[in-house]
PDB file of C-alpha atoms in Angstrom:
ATOM      1  CA  MET A   1      -4.710  -9.340 -20.772  1.00  0.00           C
ATOM      2  CA  ALA A   2      -6.731  -8.759 -23.999  1.00  0.00           C
ATOM      3  CA  THR A   3     -10.342  -8.442 -23.717  1.00  0.00           C
ATOM      4  CA  MET A   4     -12.512 -10.493 -25.062  1.00  0.00           C
ATOM      5  CA  GLN A   5     -15.734  -9.310 -26.959  1.00  0.00           C
ATOM      6  CA  ALA A   6     -18.620 -10.487 -24.706  1.00  0.00           C
ATOM      7  CA  GLN A   7     -20.662 -12.428 -25.944  1.00  0.00           C
ATOM      8  CA  ARG A   8     -23.753 -11.250 -28.346  1.00  0.00           C
ATOM      9  CA  THR A   9     -27.408 -12.173 -27.557  1.00  0.00           C
ATOM     10  CA  PHE A  10     -29.964 -13.313 -30.286  1.00  0.00           C
ATOM     11  CA  GLU A  11     -31.470  -9.477 -28.941  1.00  0.00           C
ATOM     12  CA  SER A  12     -29.551  -7.938 -29.910  1.00  0.00           C
ATOM     13  CA  VAL A  13     -27.932  -9.748 -33.043  1.00  0.00           C
ATOM     14  CA  ALA A  14     -32.165 -10.325 -33.967  1.00  0.00           C
ATOM     15  CA  PRO A  15     -33.820  -6.483 -32.782  1.00  0.00           C
ATOM     16  CA  HIS A  16     -36.773  -7.195 -35.109  1.00  0.00           C
ATOM     17  CA  ILE A  17     -37.819 -10.514 -33.651  1.00  0.00           C
ATOM     18  CA  ASN A  18     -39.266 -10.945 -30.654  1.00  0.00           C
ATOM     19  CA  SER A  19     -38.248 -13.785 -28.453  1.00  0.00           C
ATOM     20  CA  HIS A  20     -39.680 -15.470 -25.315  1.00  0.00           C
ATOM     21  CA  VAL A  21     -37.663 -17.203 -23.007  1.00  0.00           C
ATOM     22  CA  VAL A  22     -39.628 -21.011 -21.820  1.00  0.00           C
ATOM     23  CA  LEU A  23     -37.832 -22.939 -18.939  1.00  0.00           C
ATOM     24  CA  PHE A  24     -38.920 -26.675 -18.631  1.00  0.00           C
ATOM     25  CA  ASN A  25     -38.515 -29.287 -15.980  1.00  0.00           C
ATOM     26  CA  SER A  26     -37.268 -32.463 -18.371  1.00  0.00           C
ATOM     27  CA  THR A  27     -36.171 -34.635 -14.807  1.00  0.00           C
ATOM     28  CA  ALA A  28     -40.429 -33.930 -13.867  1.00  0.00           C
ATOM     29  CA  SER A  29     -41.922 -36.544 -12.254  1.00  0.00           C
ATOM     30  CA  ASP A  30     -44.598 -36.241 -15.246  1.00  0.00           C
ATOM     31  CA  LEU A  31     -42.758 -35.402 -18.291  1.00  0.00           C
ATOM     32  CA  GLY A  32     -46.027 -35.198 -20.563  1.00  0.00           C
ATOM     33  CA  THR A  33     -47.961 -32.914 -17.954  1.00  0.00           C
ATOM     34  CA  GLU A  34     -44.457 -30.408 -18.363  1.00  0.00           C
ATOM     35  CA  LEU A  35     -44.115 -30.452 -21.714  1.00  0.00           C
ATOM     36  CA  LEU A  36     -47.563 -30.082 -22.600  1.00  0.00           C
ATOM     37  CA  ARG A  37     -47.821 -26.908 -19.761  1.00  0.00           C
ATOM     38  CA  VAL A  38     -43.959 -26.025 -22.204  1.00  0.00           C
ATOM     39  CA  ILE A  39     -46.805 -25.697 -25.891  1.00  0.00           C
ATOM     40  CA  ARG A  40     -49.336 -23.600 -24.332  1.00  0.00           C
ATOM     41  CA  GLN A  41     -47.303 -20.882 -22.689  1.00  0.00           C
ATOM     42  CA  ALA A  42     -45.005 -20.902 -25.783  1.00  0.00           C
ATOM     43  CA  GLY A  43     -47.881 -21.221 -28.166  1.00  0.00           C
ATOM     44  CA  SER A  44     -49.849 -17.722 -26.382  1.00  0.00           C
ATOM     45  CA  VAL A  45     -46.923 -15.423 -28.110  1.00  0.00           C
ATOM     46  CA  SER A  46     -45.429 -17.264 -31.172  1.00  0.00           C
ATOM     47  CA  ARG A  47     -45.357 -20.530 -34.261  1.00  0.00           C
ATOM     48  CA  VAL A  48     -41.723 -20.890 -34.254  1.00  0.00           C
ATOM     49  CA  PHE A  49     -40.661 -23.127 -31.198  1.00  0.00           C
ATOM     50  CA  VAL A  50     -37.100 -23.474 -30.648  1.00  0.00           C
ATOM     51  CA  PHE A  51     -35.823 -26.358 -28.385  1.00  0.00           C
ATOM     52  CA  VAL A  52     -33.006 -26.967 -27.325  1.00  0.00           C
ATOM     53  CA  GLY A  53     -32.526 -30.417 -24.653  1.00  0.00           C
ATOM     54  CA  HIS A  54     -32.431 -34.819 -25.229  1.00  0.00           C
ATOM     55  CA  ALA A  55     -34.476 -35.340 -28.423  1.00  0.00           C
ATOM     56  CA  ASP A  56     -36.087 -37.667 -25.748  1.00  0.00           C
ATOM     57  CA  ASP A  57     -37.788 -34.844 -24.781  1.00  0.00           C
ATOM     58  CA  PHE A  58     -38.222 -32.919 -27.812  1.00  0.00           C
ATOM     59  CA  ARG A  59     -40.151 -35.961 -29.727  1.00  0.00           C
ATOM     60  CA  GLN A  60     -42.156 -36.583 -27.120  1.00  0.00           C
ATOM     61  CA  LEU A  61     -42.694 -32.495 -27.042  1.00  0.00           C
ATOM     62  CA  ALA A  62     -43.697 -32.855 -31.342  1.00  0.00           C
ATOM     63  CA  ILE A  63     -46.045 -35.989 -30.762  1.00  0.00           C
ATOM     64  CA  LEU A  64     -47.802 -34.077 -28.141  1.00  0.00           C
ATOM     65  CA  ALA A  65     -48.093 -30.362 -30.717  1.00  0.00           C
ATOM     66  CA  ARG A  66     -50.136 -32.437 -33.070  1.00  0.00           C
ATOM     67  CA  GLU A  67     -52.193 -34.790 -30.621  1.00  0.00           C
ATOM     68  CA  ARG A  68     -52.943 -33.073 -27.854  1.00  0.00           C
ATOM     69  CA  SER A  69     -52.238 -29.141 -27.706  1.00  0.00           C
ATOM     70  CA  SER A  70     -55.088 -26.880 -28.745  1.00  0.00           C
ATOM     71  CA  LEU A  71     -52.352 -25.679 -31.772  1.00  0.00           C
ATOM     72  CA  THR A  72     -53.710 -25.607 -35.426  1.00  0.00           C
ATOM     73  CA  PHE A  73     -51.463 -28.436 -36.994  1.00  0.00           C
ATOM     74  CA  GLY A  74     -49.694 -27.016 -40.635  1.00  0.00           C
ATOM     75  CA  ASP A  75     -49.462 -23.532 -38.448  1.00  0.00           C
ATOM     76  CA  TYR A  76     -46.150 -23.724 -36.269  1.00  0.00           C
ATOM     77  CA  VAL A  77     -43.149 -25.812 -36.843  1.00  0.00           C
ATOM     78  CA  LEU A  78     -41.001 -26.864 -33.903  1.00  0.00           C
ATOM     79  CA  ILE A  79     -36.675 -26.466 -34.340  1.00  0.00           C
ATOM     80  CA  PHE A  80     -34.823 -28.874 -32.765  1.00  0.00           C
ATOM     81  CA  PHE A  81     -30.593 -27.674 -32.650  1.00  0.00           C
ATOM     82  CA  PHE A  82     -27.453 -30.509 -31.920  1.00  0.00           C
ATOM     83  CA  THR A  83     -23.702 -30.055 -32.992  1.00  0.00           C
ATOM     84  CA  TYR A  84     -23.386 -33.715 -34.062  1.00  0.00           C
ATOM     85  CA  TRP A  85     -24.044 -37.602 -34.459  1.00  0.00           C
ATOM     86  CA  GLY A  86     -23.285 -39.001 -31.638  1.00  0.00           C
ATOM     87  CA  ASP A  87     -23.788 -35.902 -29.176  1.00  0.00           C
ATOM     88  CA  PRO A  88     -25.468 -37.820 -25.785  1.00  0.00           C
ATOM     89  CA  LYS A  89     -26.706 -34.094 -24.656  1.00  0.00           C
ATOM     90  CA  ALA A  90     -28.201 -33.949 -27.965  1.00  0.00           C
ATOM     91  CA  GLY A  91     -29.062 -37.951 -28.728  1.00  0.00           C
ATOM     92  CA  ASN A  92     -31.228 -39.243 -31.847  1.00  0.00           C
ATOM     93  CA  TYR A  93     -32.445 -36.885 -33.298  1.00  0.00           C
ATOM     94  CA  ASN A  94     -34.737 -38.933 -35.528  1.00  0.00           C
ATOM     95  CA  TRP A  95     -38.707 -39.789 -35.495  1.00  0.00           C
ATOM     96  CA  LYS A  96     -37.598 -43.383 -35.802  1.00  0.00           C
ATOM     97  CA  ARG A  97     -37.506 -45.483 -32.730  1.00  0.00           C
ATOM     98  CA  GLY A  98     -38.666 -49.245 -32.814  1.00  0.00           C
ATOM     99  CA  ASP A  99     -41.944 -47.918 -30.493  1.00  0.00           C
ATOM    100  CA  ASP A 100     -45.380 -47.654 -31.060  1.00  0.00           C
ATOM    101  CA  MET A 101     -45.522 -44.063 -31.398  1.00  0.00           C
ATOM    102  CA  ASP A 102     -43.392 -44.408 -34.191  1.00  0.00           C
ATOM    103  CA  GLN A 103     -45.978 -43.119 -36.556  1.00  0.00           C
ATOM    104  CA  ALA A 104     -47.327 -40.457 -33.655  1.00  0.00           C
ATOM    105  CA  ALA A 105     -43.727 -39.307 -34.696  1.00  0.00           C
ATOM    106  CA  ARG A 106     -43.358 -39.526 -37.794  1.00  0.00           C
ATOM    107  CA  ASN A 107     -46.268 -37.590 -37.942  1.00  0.00           C
ATOM    108  CA  ALA A 108     -45.205 -34.512 -35.605  1.00  0.00           C
ATOM    109  CA  TYR A 109     -42.174 -34.721 -37.412  1.00  0.00           C
ATOM    110  CA  GLU A 110     -43.563 -33.013 -40.491  1.00  0.00           C
ATOM    111  CA  ALA A 111     -43.032 -29.976 -38.355  1.00  0.00           C
ATOM    112  CA  VAL A 112     -40.157 -30.355 -37.431  1.00  0.00           C
ATOM    113  CA  MET A 113     -37.199 -28.757 -39.040  1.00  0.00           C
ATOM    114  CA  VAL A 114     -33.217 -29.920 -37.565  1.00  0.00           C
ATOM    115  CA  MET A 115     -30.142 -27.960 -37.737  1.00  0.00           C
ATOM    116  CA  ARG A 116     -27.110 -28.568 -37.212  1.00  0.00           C
ATOM    117  CA  PRO A 117     -23.467 -26.894 -37.825  1.00  0.00           C
ATOM    118  CA  ARG A 118     -22.923 -27.324 -41.110  1.00  0.00           C
ATOM    119  CA  ARG A 119     -19.502 -30.353 -41.815  1.00  0.00           C
ATOM    120  CA  PRO A 120     -16.870 -30.258 -44.486  1.00  0.00           C
ATOM    121  CA  GLU A 121     -18.096 -32.623 -47.050  1.00  0.00           C
ATOM    122  CA  ASP A 122     -13.088 -32.566 -48.509  1.00  0.00           C
ATOM    123  CA  ALA A 123     -11.499 -35.352 -48.100  1.00  0.00           C
ATOM    124  CA  GLN A 124      -8.915 -33.034 -46.013  1.00  0.00           C
ATOM    125  CA  PHE A 125     -11.419 -32.882 -43.264  1.00  0.00           C
ATOM    126  CA  ALA A 126     -12.351 -36.751 -43.937  1.00  0.00           C
ATOM    127  CA  TRP A 127      -8.954 -37.462 -42.309  1.00  0.00           C
ATOM    128  CA  PHE A 128      -8.801 -34.682 -39.112  1.00  0.00           C
ATOM    129  CA  GLU A 129     -12.091 -36.884 -38.533  1.00  0.00           C
ATOM    130  CA  ALA A 130     -10.222 -40.295 -39.041  1.00  0.00           C
ATOM    131  CA  GLU A 131      -7.077 -38.919 -37.042  1.00  0.00           C
ATOM    132  CA  VAL A 132      -8.893 -37.985 -33.896  1.00  0.00           C
ATOM    133  CA  LYS A 133     -11.135 -41.085 -33.469  1.00  0.00           C
ATOM    134  CA  ARG A 134      -7.405 -42.696 -34.184  1.00  0.00           C
ATOM    135  CA  ARG A 135      -5.419 -41.449 -32.008  1.00  0.00           C
ATOM    136  CA  ALA A 136      -8.686 -41.813 -29.147  1.00  0.00           C
ATOM    137  CA  LEU A 137      -8.127 -45.358 -29.918  1.00  0.00           C
ATOM    138  CA  THR A 138      -4.426 -45.142 -29.615  1.00  0.00           C
ATOM    139  CA  GLU A 139      -3.723 -42.342 -26.877  1.00  0.00           C
ATOM    140  CA  TYR A 140      -6.921 -42.723 -24.938  1.00  0.00           C
ATOM    141  CA  ASN A 141      -8.871 -45.865 -25.485  1.00  0.00           C
ATOM    142  CA  PHE A 142     -11.671 -44.891 -26.290  1.00  0.00           C
ATOM    143  CA  THR A 143     -13.353 -46.136 -29.093  1.00  0.00           C
ATOM    144  CA  TRP A 144     -16.148 -43.865 -31.662  1.00  0.00           C
ATOM    145  CA  GLU A 145     -19.152 -46.236 -32.237  1.00  0.00           C
ATOM    146  CA  ASP A 146     -19.378 -46.800 -36.037  1.00  0.00           C
ATOM    147  CA  ASP A 147     -22.427 -43.298 -36.948  1.00  0.00           C
ATOM    148  CA  HIS A 148     -21.402 -40.997 -34.177  1.00  0.00           C
ATOM    149  CA  GLU A 149     -19.372 -38.432 -35.094  1.00  0.00           C
ATOM    150  CA  VAL A 150     -15.996 -35.926 -34.589  1.00  0.00           C
ATOM    151  CA  SER A 151     -18.222 -31.956 -32.749  1.00  0.00           C
ATOM    152  CA  ALA A 152     -17.545 -30.166 -35.425  1.00  0.00           C
ATOM    153  CA  LEU A 153     -16.595 -27.349 -32.185  1.00  0.00           C
ATOM    154  CA  HIS A 154     -13.529 -29.408 -32.736  1.00  0.00           C
ATOM    155  CA  ILE A 155     -12.500 -27.844 -35.253  1.00  0.00           C
ATOM    156  CA  GLY A 156     -12.655 -24.540 -34.229  1.00  0.00           C
ATOM    157  CA  LEU A 157     -10.264 -25.650 -31.219  1.00  0.00           C
ATOM    158  CA  TYR A 158      -8.141 -27.626 -33.362  1.00  0.00           C
ATOM    159  CA  ASP A 159      -8.187 -24.204 -35.608  1.00  0.00           C
ATOM    160  CA  SER A 160      -7.894 -22.565 -32.603  1.00  0.00           C
ATOM    161  CA  PHE A 161      -4.216 -23.656 -32.041  1.00  0.00           C
ATOM    162  CA  VAL A 162      -3.003 -23.566 -35.170  1.00  0.00           C
ATOM    163  CA  LEU A 163      -3.004 -20.044 -35.163  1.00  0.00           C
ATOM    164  CA  TYR A 164      -2.325 -19.429 -31.976  1.00  0.00           C
ATOM    165  CA  ALA A 165       1.169 -21.464 -32.772  1.00  0.00           C
ATOM    166  CA  HIS A 166       2.005 -20.063 -35.713  1.00  0.00           C
ATOM    167  CA  ALA A 167       2.158 -16.765 -34.652  1.00  0.00           C
ATOM    168  CA  LEU A 168       3.130 -17.549 -30.820  1.00  0.00           C
ATOM    169  CA  ASN A 169       6.876 -19.312 -33.231  1.00  0.00           C
ATOM    170  CA  GLU A 170       7.017 -15.536 -35.567  1.00  0.00           C
ATOM    171  CA  THR A 171       6.582 -13.945 -31.928  1.00  0.00           C
ATOM    172  CA  ILE A 172      10.134 -16.507 -30.764  1.00  0.00           C
ATOM    173  CA  ALA A 173      11.818 -15.843 -34.123  1.00  0.00           C
ATOM    174  CA  ALA A 174      11.177 -11.975 -34.422  1.00  0.00           C
ATOM    175  CA  ALA A 175      13.031 -12.105 -30.527  1.00  0.00           C
ATOM    176  CA  LYS A 176      10.394 -11.373 -28.167  1.00  0.00           C
ATOM    177  CA  ASN A 177       9.042 -12.101 -25.188  1.00  0.00           C
ATOM    178  CA  PRO A 178       7.328 -15.733 -25.715  1.00  0.00           C
ATOM    179  CA  ARG A 179       4.515 -14.409 -22.512  1.00  0.00           C
ATOM    180  CA  ASP A 180       3.515 -11.477 -23.593  1.00  0.00           C
ATOM    181  CA  GLY A 181      -0.254 -12.322 -24.717  1.00  0.00           C
ATOM    182  CA  GLN A 182      -0.911  -9.348 -25.822  1.00  0.00           C
ATOM    183  CA  ARG A 183       2.204  -8.645 -28.193  1.00  0.00           C
ATOM    184  CA  VAL A 184       1.770 -12.052 -29.630  1.00  0.00           C
ATOM    185  CA  LEU A 185      -2.261 -12.252 -29.686  1.00  0.00           C
ATOM    186  CA  GLN A 186      -1.932  -9.094 -31.546  1.00  0.00           C
ATOM    187  CA  ARG A 187      -0.189 -11.626 -34.822  1.00  0.00           C
ATOM    188  CA  MET A 188      -3.023 -12.798 -34.356  1.00  0.00           C
ATOM    189  CA  TRP A 189      -5.453 -10.005 -35.382  1.00  0.00           C
ATOM    190  CA  ASN A 190      -6.316  -9.703 -39.105  1.00  0.00           C
ATOM    191  CA  ARG A 191      -5.228 -12.908 -40.468  1.00  0.00           C
ATOM    192  CA  THR A 192      -6.841 -16.095 -42.060  1.00  0.00           C
ATOM    193  CA  LEU A 193      -5.463 -19.684 -41.469  1.00  0.00           C
ATOM    194  CA  VAL A 194      -6.277 -22.432 -43.924  1.00  0.00           C
ATOM    195  CA  ASP A 195      -5.630 -25.265 -43.161  1.00  0.00           C
ATOM    196  CA  SER A 196      -6.566 -28.945 -42.928  1.00  0.00           C
ATOM    197  CA  CYS A 197     -10.826 -28.742 -42.205  1.00  0.00           C
ATOM    198  CA  ALA A 198     -12.008 -24.933 -42.031  1.00  0.00           C
ATOM    199  CA  VAL A 199     -11.271 -21.218 -42.965  1.00  0.00           C
ATOM    200  CA  LEU A 200     -10.476 -19.506 -39.555  1.00  0.00           C
ATOM    201  CA  GLY A 201      -9.740 -15.341 -39.172  1.00  0.00           C
ATOM    202  CA  LEU A 202      -9.237 -13.078 -35.931  1.00  0.00           C
ATOM    203  CA  GLU A 203      -9.925  -9.514 -36.557  1.00  0.00           C
ATOM    204  CA  ALA A 204      -9.712  -7.401 -34.223  1.00  0.00           C
ATOM    205  CA  VAL A 205     -10.053  -8.644 -30.048  1.00  0.00           C
ATOM    206  CA  ARG A 206     -12.932 -10.470 -31.409  1.00  0.00           C
ATOM    207  CA  ALA A 207     -12.886 -14.586 -33.081  1.00  0.00           C
ATOM    208  CA  ASP A 208     -15.026 -15.768 -36.161  1.00  0.00           C
ATOM    209  CA  THR A 209     -14.711 -19.052 -38.157  1.00  0.00           C
ATOM    210  CA  GLY A 210     -15.910 -19.995 -41.187  1.00  0.00           C
ATOM    211  CA  SER A 211     -19.057 -22.158 -40.789  1.00  0.00           C
ATOM    212  CA  SER A 212     -22.325 -21.968 -40.719  1.00  0.00           C
ATOM    213  CA  ASP A 213     -25.466 -24.486 -40.364  1.00  0.00           C
ATOM    214  CA  THR A 214     -27.474 -26.920 -41.985  1.00  0.00           C
ATOM    215  CA  LEU A 215     -31.189 -28.418 -42.027  1.00  0.00           C
ATOM    216  CA  ALA A 216     -30.708 -32.497 -41.258  1.00  0.00           C
ATOM    217  CA  SER A 217     -33.561 -34.718 -42.369  1.00  0.00           C
ATOM    218  CA  ALA A 218     -35.497 -35.532 -39.625  1.00  0.00           C
ATOM    219  CA  ARG A 219     -37.480 -38.213 -41.728  1.00  0.00           C
ATOM    220  CA  LYS A 220     -34.014 -39.236 -42.519  1.00  0.00           C
ATOM    221  CA  SER A 221     -34.725 -43.178 -41.322  1.00  0.00           C
ATOM    222  CA  ALA A 222     -37.763 -42.925 -43.446  1.00  0.00           C
ATOM    223  CA  SER A 223     -38.338 -45.910 -45.558  1.00  0.00           C
TER     224      SER A 223
END
């Protein structure tokens, strides 16, 4: 059995950056008060805030940070990370919701940065995404909403299985035991697979995909 390398922590990757985790209860009966507590606690040690949670909570936090906290607007930045458009766990990251808080949210989002995994823009990935949606409909009766995307994480899963299939077929072709996981894994090491979605490489016992992040416009709906 191969031993996979433990996931690296933020502290081990960036030891020169002091980070502090502030937890909050998204189901609190008075969410506004709870978010104000979070802002005060986080603001006592930092001016750069990375939010992990639903976009509805983030929108409310951004408004509270600007209008009701002791933070000076322009001296802090709020960072929201989501994986793909249509992720139910992240929600709609834009400020515009068509309610009476739109203007306040628009002003508050002047201090917001949105990050997400970079999506390939070539024709091959477009085909892959269309094929995923087609199979979801024809094989599982699941229909993607028009503006929802296929998660970039699915790319990594797809590429990993393709790389494993190559290694397994090579093992069988060499008349070796395909149930020998260590032998199959060794055929996956130190090689790069360039396929329809991304560049995937495996070195030693640690997998790395050629992924990167990108900044999205938090004011995408502004007009």
